[in-house]
Structures are given as structure tokens and as C-alpha cells.
Coordinates of N, CA and C in Angstrom, one line a residue:
X1 N 0.8 -1.2 0.0 CA 0.0 0.0 0.0 C 0.9 1.2 0.0
X2 N 0.6 2.1 -0.9 CA 1.4 3.3 -1.1 C 1.1 4.3 0.1
X3 N 2.1 4.9 0.6 CA 2.0 5.9 1.7 C 1.9 7.3 1.1
X4 N 1.0 8.1 1.7 CA 0.8 9.4 1.2 C 2.1 10.2 1.5
X5 N 2.3 11.2 0.6 CA 3.5 12.0 0.8 C 3.1 13.3 1.5
X6 N 4.1 13.8 2.2 CA 3.9 15.1 2.9 C 3.6 16.2 1.9
X7 N 2.6 17.0 2.2 CA 2.2 18.1 1.3 C 2.8 19.4 1.8
X8 N 3.5 20.0 0.9 CA 4.2 21.2 1.2 C 3.2 22.3 1.4
X9 N 3.4 23.0 2.5 CA 2.5 24.1 2.9 C 1.3 23.7 3.7
X10 N 1.1 22.4 3.9 CA -0.1 22.0 4.7 C 0.2 22.2 6.2
X11 N 1.4 22.0 6.6 CA 1.8 22.2 8.0 C 1.5 21.1 8.9
X12 N 2.1 21.3 10.1 CA 1.9 20.3 11.2 C 1.1 20.9 12.3
X13 N 0.5 20.0 13.1 CA -0.2 20.5 14.3 C 0.6 20.0 15.5
X14 N 1.1 20.9 16.3 CA 1.9 20.5 17.5 C 1.4 21.2 18.7
X15 N 1.1 20.3 19.7 CA 0.6 20.8 21.0 C 1.5 20.2 22.1
X16 N 2.4 21.1 22.7 CA 3.3 20.6 23.6 C 3.0 21.0 25.1
X17 N 2.1 21.9 25.2 CA 1.6 22.4 26.5 C 0.1 22.0 26.7
X18 N -0.7 23.0 26.9 CA -2.1 22.7 27.0 C -2.8 23.7 26.0
X19 N -3.7 23.1 25.2 CA -4.3 23.9 24.2 C -5.4 23.2 23.4
X20 N -6.1 23.9 22.7 CA -7.2 23.3 21.8 C -7.2 24.0 20.5
X21 N -7.7 23.3 19.5 CA -7.7 23.8 18.1 C -8.8 23.2 17.4
X22 N -9.0 23.6 16.2 CA -10.0 23.0 15.3 C -9.4 21.9 14.5
X23 N -10.2 21.1 13.8 CA -9.8 20.1 13.0 C -9.2 20.6 11.7
X24 N -8.8 19.7 10.8 CA -8.2 20.1 9.5 C -7.3 19.1 9.0
X25 N -6.6 19.5 7.9 CA -5.6 18.6 7.3 C -4.2 19.0 7.6
X26 N -3.4 18.0 8.0 CA -2.1 18.3 8.5 C -1.1 17.2 7.9
X27 N 0.1 17.5 7.9 CA 1.1 16.5 7.6 C 1.3 15.6 8.9
X28 N 1.6 16.2 10.0 CA 1.8 15.4 11.2 C 1.0 16.1 12.4
X29 N 0.4 15.3 13.2 CA -0.2 15.8 14.5 C 0.6 15.2 15.6
X30 N 1.2 16.1 16.5 CA 2.0 15.6 17.6 C 1.5 16.3 18.9
X31 N 1.0 15.5 19.8 CA 0.5 16.1 21.1 C 1.3 15.5 22.2
X32 N 2.1 16.3 22.9 CA 2.9 15.8 24.0 C 2.5 16.4 25.3
X33 N 1.5 17.4 25.3 CA 0.9 17.9 26.5 C -0.5 17.5 26.7
X34 N -1.4 18.5 26.8 CA -2.8 18.2 26.9 C -3.5 18.9 25.8
X35 N -4.1 18.2 24.9 CA -4.6 18.8 23.7 C -6.0 18.4 23.4
X36 N -6.8 19.3 22.8 CA -8.2 19.0 22.4 C -8.4 19.5 21.0
X37 N -8.9 18.7 20.1 CA -9.1 19.0 18.8 C -10.6 19.0 18.5
X38 N -11.2 20.1 18.1 CA -12.6 20.2 17.9 C -12.9 20.0 16.4
X39 N -13.1 18.8 15.9 CA -13.3 18.6 14.5 C -12.6 17.4 14.0
X40 N -12.8 17.0 12.7 CA -12.1 15.9 12.1 C -10.7 16.2 11.8
X41 N -9.8 15.2 11.8 CA -8.4 15.3 11.5 C -8.1 14.4 10.3
X42 N -7.4 14.9 9.3 CA -6.8 14.1 8.3 C -5.3 14.4 8.3
X43 N -4.5 13.4 8.4 CA -3.0 13.6 8.5 C -2.2 12.4 8.1
X44 N -0.9 12.6 8.0 CA -0.1 11.5 7.7 C 0.3 10.7 9.0
X45 N 0.7 11.4 10.0 CA 1.0 10.7 11.3 C 0.3 11.4 12.4
X46 N -0.3 10.6 13.3 CA -0.9 11.1 14.5 C -0.2 10.5 15.7
X47 N 0.5 11.3 16.5 CA 1.3 10.7 17.6 C 0.9 11.5 18.9
X48 N 0.5 10.8 19.9 CA 0.1 11.4 21.2 C 1.0 10.8 22.3
X49 N 1.8 11.6 22.9 CA 2.6 11.2 24.0 C 2.1 11.8 25.3
X50 N 1.0 12.6 25.2 CA 0.4 13.2 26.4 C -1.0 12.8 26.6
X51 N -1.9 13.7 26.7 CA -3.4 13.5 26.8 C -4.1 14.2 25.7
X52 N -5.0 13.6 25.0 CA -5.7 14.2 23.9 C -7.1 13.7 23.8
X53 N -7.9 14.6 23.3 CA -9.3 14.3 22.9 C -9.6 14.9 21.6
X54 N -10.2 14.1 20.7 CA -10.6 14.5 19.4 C -12.1 14.5 19.3
X55 N -12.7 15.6 19.2 CA -14.1 15.7 19.0 C -14.5 15.6 17.5
X56 N -14.1 14.5 17.0 CA -14.4 14.2 15.6 C -13.7 12.9 15.2
X57 N -13.4 12.7 14.0 CA -12.7 11.5 13.5 C -11.3 11.7 13.2
X58 N -10.5 10.6 13.1 CA -9.1 10.7 12.6 C -9.0 9.8 11.4
X59 N -8.4 10.4 10.4 CA -8.0 9.6 9.2 C -6.5 9.8 8.9
X60 N -5.7 8.8 9.2 CA -4.3 8.9 9.2 C -3.6 7.7 8.6
X61 N -2.4 7.9 8.2 CA -1.6 6.8 7.8 C -1.2 5.9 9.0
X62 N -0.6 6.6 10.0 CA -0.1 5.9 11.2 C -0.6 6.7 12.4
X63 N -1.0 5.9 13.4 CA -1.5 6.4 14.7 C -0.8 5.7 15.8
X64 N -0.1 6.5 16.6 CA 0.7 6.0 17.7 C 0.2 6.7 19.0
X65 N -0.2 6.0 20.0 CA -0.7 6.5 21.2 C 0.2 6.0 22.4
X66 N 1.1 6.9 22.9 CA 1.9 6.5 24.0 C 1.3 7.1 25.3
X67 N 0.4 8.0 25.2 CA -0.2 8.6 26.4 C -1.7 8.1 26.5
X68 N -2.6 9.1 26.5 CA -4.0 8.8 26.6 C -4.8 9.6 25.5
X69 N -5.6 8.9 24.8 CA -6.4 9.5 23.7 C -7.8 9.0 23.7
X70 N -8.7 10.0 23.5 CA -10.1 9.7 23.3 C -10.6 10.3 22.0
X71 N -11.2 9.4 21.1 CA -11.7 9.9 19.8 C -13.2 9.7 19.8
X72 N -13.9 10.7 19.5 CA -15.4 10.6 19.5 C -15.9 10.0 18.2
X73 N -15.3 10.2 17.1 CA -15.7 9.7 15.8 C -15.0 8.4 15.4
X74 N -15.0 8.1 14.1 CA -14.3 6.9 13.6 C -12.8 7.2 13.5
X75 N -12.1 6.1 13.5 CA -10.7 6.1 13.4 C -10.3 5.2 12.2
X76 N -9.5 5.8 11.2 CA -9.1 5.1 10.0 C -7.6 5.2 9.9
X77 N -6.9 4.1 9.7 CA -5.5 4.1 9.5 C -5.1 3.2 8.4
X78 N -4.4 3.7 7.4 CA -3.9 2.9 6.3 C -2.8 1.9 6.6
X79 N -2.0 2.3 7.7 CA -0.9 1.5 8.0 C -1.1 0.8 9.3
X80 N -1.0 1.5 10.4 CA -1.0 0.9 11.7 C -1.6 1.8 12.8
X81 N -2.2 1.2 13.8 CA -2.6 1.9 15.0 C -1.9 1.2 16.1
X82 N -1.0 1.9 16.9 CA -0.3 1.3 18.0 C -0.8 2.0 19.3
X83 N -1.3 1.3 20.2 CA -1.7 1.8 21.5 C -0.7 1.2 22.6
X84 N 0.2 2.1 23.0 CA 1.1 1.7 24.1 C 0.7 2.3 25.4
X85 N -0.3 3.2 25.4 CA -0.9 3.8 26.6 C -2.3 3.4 26.7
X86 N -3.2 4.3 26.7 CA -4.7 4.0 26.8 C -5.4 4.8 25.7
X87 N -6.5 4.2 25.2 CA -7.3 4.8 24.2 C -8.8 4.4 24.4
X88 N -9.6 5.4 24.0 CA -11.1 5.1 23.9 C -11.5 5.6 22.5
X89 N -12.0 4.7 21.7 CA -12.5 5.0 20.4 C -14.0 4.8 20.4
X90 N -14.8 5.9 20.3 CA -16.2 5.8 20.4 C -16.9 5.4 19.1
X91 N -16.2 5.6 18.0 CA -16.8 5.2 16.7 C -16.2 3.8 16.2
X92 N -16.3 3.6 14.9 CA -15.7 2.4 14.3 C -14.2 2.6 14.1
X93 N -13.5 1.5 14.1 CA -12.1 1.5 13.8 C -11.7 0.7 12.6
X94 N -11.0 1.3 11.6 CA -10.6 0.7 10.4 C -9.1 0.7 10.3
X95 N -8.5 -0.4 10.0 CA -7.0 -0.4 10.1 C -6.5 -1.5 9.2
X96 N -5.1 -1.5 9.0 CA -4.4 -2.6 8.4 C -3.8 -3.4 9.5
X97 N -3.1 -2.8 10.5 CA -2.6 -3.4 11.7 C -3.1 -2.6 12.9
X98 N -3.5 -3.4 13.9 CA -4.0 -2.8 15.2 C -3.2 -3.5 16.3
X99 N -2.2 -2.8 16.9 CA -1.4 -3.3 17.9 C -1.7 -2.7 19.3
X100 N -2.1 -3.5 20.2 CA -2.5 -3.0 21.5 C -1.5 -3.6 22.6
X101 N -0.7 -2.7 23.1 CA 0.3 -3.1 24.1 C -0.2 -2.5 25.5
X102 N -1.1 -1.6 25.4 CA -1.6 -1.0 26.7 C -3.1 -1.4 26.9
X103 N -4.0 -0.4 26.9 CA -5.4 -0.7 27.1 C -6.2 0.1 26.1
X104 N -7.2 -0.5 25.6 CA -8.0 0.2 24.6 C -9.5 -0.3 24.7
X105 N -10.4 0.7 24.4 CA -11.8 0.4 24.4 C -12.4 0.9 23.1
X106 N -13.1 0.0 22.4 CA -13.7 0.4 21.1 C -15.2 0.2 21.3
X107 N -15.9 1.3 21.1 CA -17.4 1.2 21.3 C -18.1 0.7 20.0
X108 N -17.5 1.1 18.8 CA -18.1 0.6 17.6 C -17.5 -0.7 17.1
X109 N -17.5 -0.9 15.8 CA -17.0 -2.2 15.2 C -15.5 -1.9 14.9
X110 N -14.8 -3.1 14.8 CA -13.4 -3.0 14.4 C -13.2 -3.9 13.2
X111 N -12.6 -3.3 12.1 CA -12.4 -4.0 10.9 C -11.0 -3.7 10.3
X112 N -10.3 -4.8 9.9 CA -9.0 -4.7 9.4 C -8.3 -6.0 9.0
X113 N -7.0 -6.0 8.9 CA -6.3 -7.1 8.5 C -5.7 -7.9 9.6
X114 N -4.9 -7.2 10.5 CA -4.2 -7.9 11.6 C -4.5 -7.2 12.9
X115 N -4.8 -8.0 13.9 CA -5.0 -7.6 15.3 C -4.0 -8.3 16.2
X116 N -3.2 -7.5 16.9 CA -2.2 -8.0 17.9 C -2.5 -7.4 19.2
X117 N -2.7 -8.3 20.2 CA -3.0 -7.8 21.6 C -2.0 -8.4 22.6
X118 N -1.3 -7.5 23.3 CA -0.5 -7.9 24.4 C -0.9 -7.1 25.7
X119 N -2.0 -6.5 25.6 CA -2.5 -5.7 26.8 C -4.0 -6.1 27.1
X120 N -4.8 -5.1 27.2 CA -6.2 -5.3 27.6 C -7.1 -4.5 26.5
X121 N -8.1 -5.1 26.1 CA -9.0 -4.5 25.1 C -10.5 -4.9 25.4
X122 N -11.4 -3.9 25.3 CA -12.8 -4.1 25.4 C -13.4 -3.6 24.1
X123 N -14.1 -4.5 23.4 CA -14.8 -4.1 22.1 C -16.3 -4.3 22.3
X124 N -17.0 -3.3 22.1 CA -18.5 -3.4 22.4 C -19.2 -3.8 21.1
X125 N -18.6 -3.8 20.0 CA -19.2 -4.2 18.7 C -18.5 -5.5 18.2
X126 N -18.6 -5.7 16.9 CA -17.9 -6.8 16.3 C -16.5 -6.5 15.9
X127 N -15.7 -7.6 15.8 CA -14.3 -7.5 15.4 C -14.1 -8.4 14.3
X128 N -13.8 -7.9 13.1 CA -13.6 -8.7 11.9 C -12.2 -8.4 11.3
X129 N -11.3 -9.4 11.3 CA -10.0 -9.2 10.8 C -9.6 -10.5 10.1
X130 N -8.4 -10.5 9.4 CA -8.0 -11.7 8.7 C -7.2 -12.6 9.7
X131 N -6.4 -11.9 10.6 CA -5.6 -12.7 11.5 C -5.6 -12.0 12.9
X132 N -5.9 -12.8 14.0 CA -5.9 -12.2 15.3 C -5.0 -13.0 16.2
X133 N -4.0 -12.3 16.8 CA -3.1 -12.9 17.8 C -3.4 -12.2 19.1
X134 N -4.0 -12.9 20.1 CA -4.4 -12.3 21.3 C -3.7 -13.0 22.5
X135 N -2.8 -12.2 23.0 CA -2.0 -12.7 24.2 C -2.4 -12.0 25.5
X136 N -3.2 -11.1 25.4 CA -3.6 -10.3 26.6 C -5.0 -10.8 27.1
X137 N -5.7 -9.8 27.7 CA -7.1 -10.1 28.2 C -8.0 -9.2 27.3
X138 N -9.1 -9.9 26.9 CA -10.1 -9.2 26.0 C -11.5 -9.5 26.4
X139 N -12.4 -8.5 26.1 CA -13.8 -8.7 26.2 C -14.4 -8.2 24.9
X140 N -15.0 -9.0 24.1 CA -15.6 -8.7 22.8 C -17.1 -9.0 22.9
X141 N -17.9 -8.0 23.0 CA -19.3 -8.2 23.2 C -20.1 -8.7 22.0
X142 N -19.5 -8.6 20.8 CA -20.1 -9.1 19.6 C -19.3 -10.3 19.0
X143 N -19.1 -10.3 17.7 CA -18.5 -11.4 17.0 C -17.0 -11.2 16.8
X144 N -16.2 -12.1 17.2 CA -14.7 -12.1 16.8 C -14.6 -13.1 15.6
X145 N -14.2 -12.5 14.5 CA -14.2 -13.3 13.3 C -12.8 -13.0 12.6
X146 N -12.2 -14.1 12.2 CA -10.9 -14.1 11.5 C -10.6 -15.4 10.8
X147 N -9.8 -15.4 9.8 CA -9.4 -16.6 9.1 C -8.6 -17.5 10.1
X148 N -7.7 -16.8 10.9 CA -6.9 -17.5 11.8 C -6.9 -16.8 13.2
X149 N -7.2 -17.5 14.2 CA -7.3 -16.9 15.6 C -6.4 -17.7 16.5
X150 N -5.5 -17.0 17.1 CA -4.6 -17.6 18.1 C -4.7 -16.9 19.4
X151 N -5.1 -17.6 20.5 CA -5.3 -17.0 21.8 C -4.4 -17.7 22.8
X152 N -3.6 -16.8 23.5 CA -2.8 -17.3 24.6 C -3.3 -16.7 25.8
X153 N -3.9 -17.5 26.7 CA -4.6 -17.0 27.8 C -3.7 -16.4 28.9
X154 N -3.9 -15.1 29.2 CA -3.2 -14.4 30.2 C -4.2 -13.7 31.2
X155 N -5.3 -14.2 31.4 CA -6.3 -13.6 32.2 C -7.7 -14.1 31.8
X156 N -8.7 -13.6 32.3 CA -10.1 -14.0 31.9 C -10.5 -13.2 30.7
X157 N -10.9 -13.9 29.7 CA -11.3 -13.2 28.4 C -12.7 -13.7 28.0
X158 N -13.4 -12.9 27.2 CA -14.7 -13.2 26.8 C -15.0 -12.7 25.4
X159 N -15.7 -13.5 24.6 CA -16.2 -13.1 23.3 C -17.6 -13.8 23.1
X160 N -18.6 -13.0 22.7 CA -19.9 -13.6 22.6 C -19.9 -14.7 21.6
X161 N -19.3 -14.5 20.4 CA -19.2 -15.5 19.4 C -17.8 -15.5 18.7
X162 N -17.2 -16.6 18.4 CA -15.9 -16.7 17.8 C -16.1 -17.5 16.5
X163 N -15.6 -17.0 15.4 CA -15.7 -17.7 14.1 C -14.5 -17.6 13.3
X164 N -14.0 -18.7 12.7 CA -12.8 -18.6 11.9 C -12.5 -20.0 11.3
X165 N -11.5 -20.0 10.4 CA -11.1 -21.3 9.8 C -10.3 -22.1 10.8
X166 N -9.3 -21.5 11.4 CA -8.5 -22.2 12.4 C -8.5 -21.4 13.7
X167 N -8.9 -22.0 14.8 CA -9.0 -21.3 16.1 C -8.2 -22.1 17.1
X168 N -7.3 -21.5 17.8 CA -6.5 -22.1 18.8 C -6.5 -21.3 20.1
X169 N -6.8 -21.9 21.2 CA -6.8 -21.3 22.5 C -5.9 -22.1 23.4
X170 N -4.9 -21.5 23.9 CA -3.9 -22.2 24.7 C -3.7 -21.4 26.0
X171 N -3.4 -22.2 27.1 CA -2.9 -21.6 28.3 C -1.4 -21.8 28.4
X172 N -0.7 -20.8 28.0 CA 0.8 -20.9 28.0 C 1.4 -20.9 29.4
X173 N 2.3 -21.8 29.6 CA 3.0 -21.8 30.8 C 2.3 -22.5 31.9
X174 N 1.2 -23.2 31.6 CA 0.5 -23.9 32.6 C 1.2 -25.2 33.0
X175 N 0.9 -25.7 34.2 CA 1.5 -27.0 34.6 C 0.5 -28.1 34.1
X176 N 1.0 -29.2 33.8 CA 0.1 -30.3 33.3 C -0.1 -31.3 34.4
X177 N -1.1 -32.1 34.2 CA -1.3 -33.3 35.1 C -1.8 -33.0 36.5
X178 N -1.3 -33.7 37.4 CA -1.7 -33.7 38.8 C -1.7 -32.3 39.4
X179 N -0.5 -31.6 39.3 CA -0.3 -30.3 40.0 C -1.3 -29.3 39.4
X180 N -1.5 -29.3 38.1 CA -2.3 -28.3 37.5 C -3.7 -28.2 38.1
X181 N -4.2 -29.3 38.6 CA -5.6 -29.4 39.1 C -5.7 -28.6 40.4
X182 N -4.6 -28.4 41.1 CA -4.7 -27.8 42.4 C -4.1 -26.3 42.4
X183 N -3.7 -25.8 41.3 CA -3.1 -24.5 41.2 C -3.9 -23.6 40.3
X184 N -5.2 -23.5 40.6 CA -6.2 -22.6 40.0 C -6.1 -22.6 38.5
X185 N -6.4 -23.7 37.9 CA -6.3 -23.8 36.4 C -7.2 -22.9 35.7
X186 N -8.3 -22.4 36.3 CA -9.3 -21.6 35.7 C -9.0 -20.1 35.9
X187 N -7.8 -19.8 36.5 CA -7.5 -18.4 36.7 C -7.3 -17.7 35.4
X188 N -7.0 -18.4 34.4 CA -6.9 -17.9 33.0 C -7.8 -18.7 32.1
X189 N -8.9 -18.1 31.6 CA -9.9 -18.8 30.9 C -10.6 -17.9 29.9
X190 N -11.2 -18.6 28.9 CA -12.0 -17.9 27.9 C -13.4 -18.4 28.0
X191 N -14.3 -17.4 27.9 CA -15.7 -17.8 27.9 C -16.4 -17.3 26.6
X192 N -17.2 -18.1 26.0 CA -17.9 -17.7 24.8 C -19.2 -18.5 24.7
X193 N -20.1 -17.9 24.0 CA -21.4 -18.6 23.8 C -21.2 -19.6 22.6
X194 N -20.5 -19.2 21.6 CA -20.4 -20.1 20.4 C -19.0 -20.0 19.9
X195 N -18.4 -21.1 19.5 CA -17.1 -21.2 18.9 C -17.3 -22.0 17.6
X196 N -17.1 -21.5 16.4 CA -17.3 -22.2 15.2 C -16.2 -22.0 14.2
X197 N -15.7 -23.1 13.7 CA -14.6 -23.0 12.7 C -14.4 -24.3 12.0
X198 N -13.3 -24.4 11.2 CA -12.9 -25.6 10.5 C -12.1 -26.5 11.4
X199 N -11.0 -26.0 11.9 CA -10.1 -26.7 12.8 C -10.1 -25.9 14.1
X200 N -10.5 -26.6 15.2 CA -10.6 -25.9 16.5 C -9.8 -26.7 17.6
X201 N -8.9 -26.0 18.3 CA -8.2 -26.6 19.4 C -8.4 -25.6 20.6
X202 N -9.0 -26.2 21.7 CA -9.3 -25.3 22.9 C -8.7 -25.9 24.1
X203 N -8.3 -24.9 25.0 CA -7.9 -25.2 26.4 C -8.6 -24.2 27.3
X204 N -9.0 -24.6 28.5 CA -9.5 -23.7 29.5 C -10.6 -22.8 28.9
X205 N -11.5 -23.3 28.2 CA -12.6 -22.6 27.5 C -13.9 -23.0 28.0
X206 N -14.8 -22.1 28.3 CA -16.2 -22.4 28.7 C -17.0 -21.9 27.5
X207 N -17.9 -22.8 27.0 CA -18.7 -22.4 25.8 C -20.0 -23.3 25.8
X208 N -21.0 -22.6 25.3 CA -22.3 -23.4 25.2 C -22.2 -24.3 24.0
X209 N -21.7 -23.8 22.9 CA -21.6 -24.7 21.7 C -20.3 -24.5 21.0
X210 N -19.6 -25.6 20.6 CA -18.4 -25.6 19.8 C -18.7 -26.5 18.6
X211 N -18.6 -25.9 17.4 CA -19.0 -26.5 16.2 C -17.8 -26.4 15.2
X212 N -17.4 -27.6 14.6 CA -16.3 -27.6 13.6 C -16.2 -28.9 12.9
X213 N -15.3 -28.9 11.9 CA -14.9 -30.1 11.2 C -14.1 -31.0 12.1
X214 N -12.9 -30.5 12.5 CA -12.0 -31.2 13.4 C -11.9 -30.4 14.7
X215 N -12.3 -31.1 15.8 CA -12.4 -30.4 17.1 C -11.5 -31.1 18.1
X216 N -10.7 -30.4 18.8 CA -9.9 -30.9 19.9 C -10.2 -30.1 21.2
X217 N -10.8 -30.8 22.2 CA -11.2 -30.2 23.4 C -10.1 -30.6 24.5
X218 N -9.3 -29.6 24.9 CA -8.2 -29.8 25.8 C -8.6 -29.7 27.3
X219 N -7.6 -29.7 28.2 CA -7.8 -29.6 29.6 C -8.5 -28.3 30.0
X220 N -9.3 -28.4 31.1 CA -9.9 -27.2 31.6 C -11.1 -26.7 30.9
X221 N -11.6 -27.4 29.8 CA -12.7 -26.9 29.1 C -14.0 -27.4 29.7
X222 N -15.0 -26.5 29.6 CA -16.4 -26.9 30.1 C -17.3 -26.5 28.9
X223 N -17.8 -27.5 28.2 CA -18.6 -27.3 27.0 C -19.9 -28.0 27.1
X224 N -21.0 -27.3 26.8 CA -22.3 -27.9 26.8 C -22.5 -28.8 25.6
X225 N -22.2 -28.4 24.4 CA -22.4 -29.2 23.2 C -21.3 -29.1 22.2
X226 N -20.7 -30.2 21.7 CA -19.7 -30.2 20.7 C -20.4 -30.9 19.5
X227 N -20.4 -30.1 18.4 CA -20.8 -30.7 17.1 C -19.6 -30.7 16.1
X228 N -19.4 -31.9 15.5 CA -18.3 -32.1 14.6 C -18.7 -32.9 13.4
X229 N -17.9 -32.6 12.3 CA -18.2 -33.3 11.1 C -17.2 -34.5 10.8
X230 N -15.9 -34.3 11.1 CA -14.9 -35.3 10.8 C -14.4 -36.0 12.0
X231 N -13.9 -35.2 13.0 CA -13.1 -35.9 14.1 C -13.3 -35.0 15.4
X232 N -13.3 -35.7 16.5 CA -13.3 -35.0 17.8 C -12.5 -35.8 18.8
X233 N -11.7 -35.0 19.6 CA -11.0 -35.6 20.8 C -11.3 -34.8 22.0
X234 N -11.4 -35.5 23.1 CA -11.8 -34.8 24.4 C -10.8 -35.2 25.4
X235 N -10.1 -34.3 26.1 CA -9.2 -34.5 27.1 C -9.9 -35.1 28.4
X236 N -9.1 -35.9 29.1 CA -9.7 -36.5 30.3 C -10.1 -35.4 31.4
X237 N -9.4 -34.3 31.3 CA -9.7 -33.2 32.3 C -10.7 -32.2 31.7
X238 N -11.4 -32.5 30.7 CA -12.4 -31.6 30.1 C -13.8 -32.1 30.4
X239 N -14.8 -31.2 30.4 CA -16.2 -31.6 30.7 C -17.0 -31.2 29.5
X240 N -17.6 -32.2 28.8 CA -18.4 -32.0 27.7 C -19.7 -32.7 28.0
X241 N -20.8 -32.0 28.0 CA -22.1 -32.6 28.3 C -22.7 -33.4 27.2
X242 N -22.4 -33.0 26.0 CA -23.0 -33.7 24.8 C -22.1 -33.5 23.6
X243 N -21.8 -34.6 22.9 CA -21.1 -34.5 21.6 C -22.0 -35.1 20.5
X244 N -21.9 -34.5 19.3 CA -22.8 -34.9 18.2 C -22.1 -34.8 16.9
X245 N -22.1 -35.9 16.1 CA -21.6 -35.8 14.8 C -22.7 -35.4 13.8
X246 N -22.4 -34.4 13.0 CA -23.4 -33.8 12.1 C -23.0 -34.0 10.6

């Protein structure tokens, strides 16, 4: 994807102390103090190292949040959104890459190519990406959909529905066998109403329905119903109320 070039004469928006300004088109927006923007922003780079609030939308090539940012409108990034601090996006989020190392809340829907989580995220809408790598803690109140989903449990996580071609949920660093049963194996877990995919491998997951072609239910899982087309395996330390070949 081609990157926009800086436009001569368009100028930068820099807030290093405390201030407010209107929206507009800029080459770069840099906020290192406390800034408020009243209106929509279109820029090449949006970088916040302080505290900012945008009473509008952001349309940018790259968005980096090292401090705290709240955006009332939609957020669009052609390259990447990096949240190393905290963010609240009240509208929809569109991206190529969305990397969350801090904490983020998205009230609208999230749509893009790649989602990487090493922190905490709450999404009140749907999340539709091509690839999701989730190593932190998440709450997705709608659908989590991706071709490939990899979850490494590092806390309690929730998604109303999960759908994809290949879905893997693992509890990294857990002890196996006898000791694991006595050292709070459910301290890290995923809860979902529905998990549906082609190839599914789950650990420490609570779900009402798991549906797939090839399904592997690992330790710590509590599943009401497993529906499978080709093959199913269930660990001795898993609880499955009913399994059904369809």
C-alpha cells in the first residue's frame, strides 16, 4: 500500500503544553501535552505522548498513542494503530494493523487485516480481521471473526461468538497433570457462547456450543455441546455434556 507524501504548505499540528484547536488537514499531528481538537483530522502521522481528545474522526496513515487519547468519531489508519498507553474510540475503527500493548476500548466495530494484543481491550461491537493474535485479556461483546485466531490466555477473556477457519486457544506456561488441578487452572480462561470453525483446538474454555470439522477439546474446558463433522477428541480433564456428529 502506497504511503501518502507530505504536502508542502499543509503544515503540522503540534501541542506541547495545554491547548485546543479546530480540525483540519495536516502532515503530522503531535501532542505531548494536553490537547483538544474540535473537529475531524486528516493527517499522515498522529502521535500522542500526552493526553488528547478529538471531538471528531481521525483519518491517518499511522496512529501512535503513548499517552491517553479519546476519539469521539471513527478512526481510520492505512498502516497501523499502536496503543502503548490507553485509548477510547467511540466510533468504528478501520485499520491494516492494530497493535495494543496498553489498554483500549472500542465502542463501535473493528475492521482490518491484523490484530495483535499484548494488553487489555474491550470491544463493544464486532471485530472482523484476517488474523488475530491475542496474548492479553479481552472482552468482545459481539463477534470475533478471522481466518486464523490464536489466543494465549493471560487472564479472563470473553467473546460472545468466535468464528474462523483455524481457532487455537492455549494456556501458555500452565502446569500439566496432577499439579495443575490444584493450582487454579481456571485463573486464565476464555468464555464464549459459540465457537465455530474448521479446525478448533481449545484449552480452558467455557462455551455453550463448539462446532467444527475437526475439534480438539483440551484440559480445563467446560462445553455444553460439541458438534463435529470429521473428528473430535476430548481430554480427560475436560467436561463435555454432549457431543454430536453432524
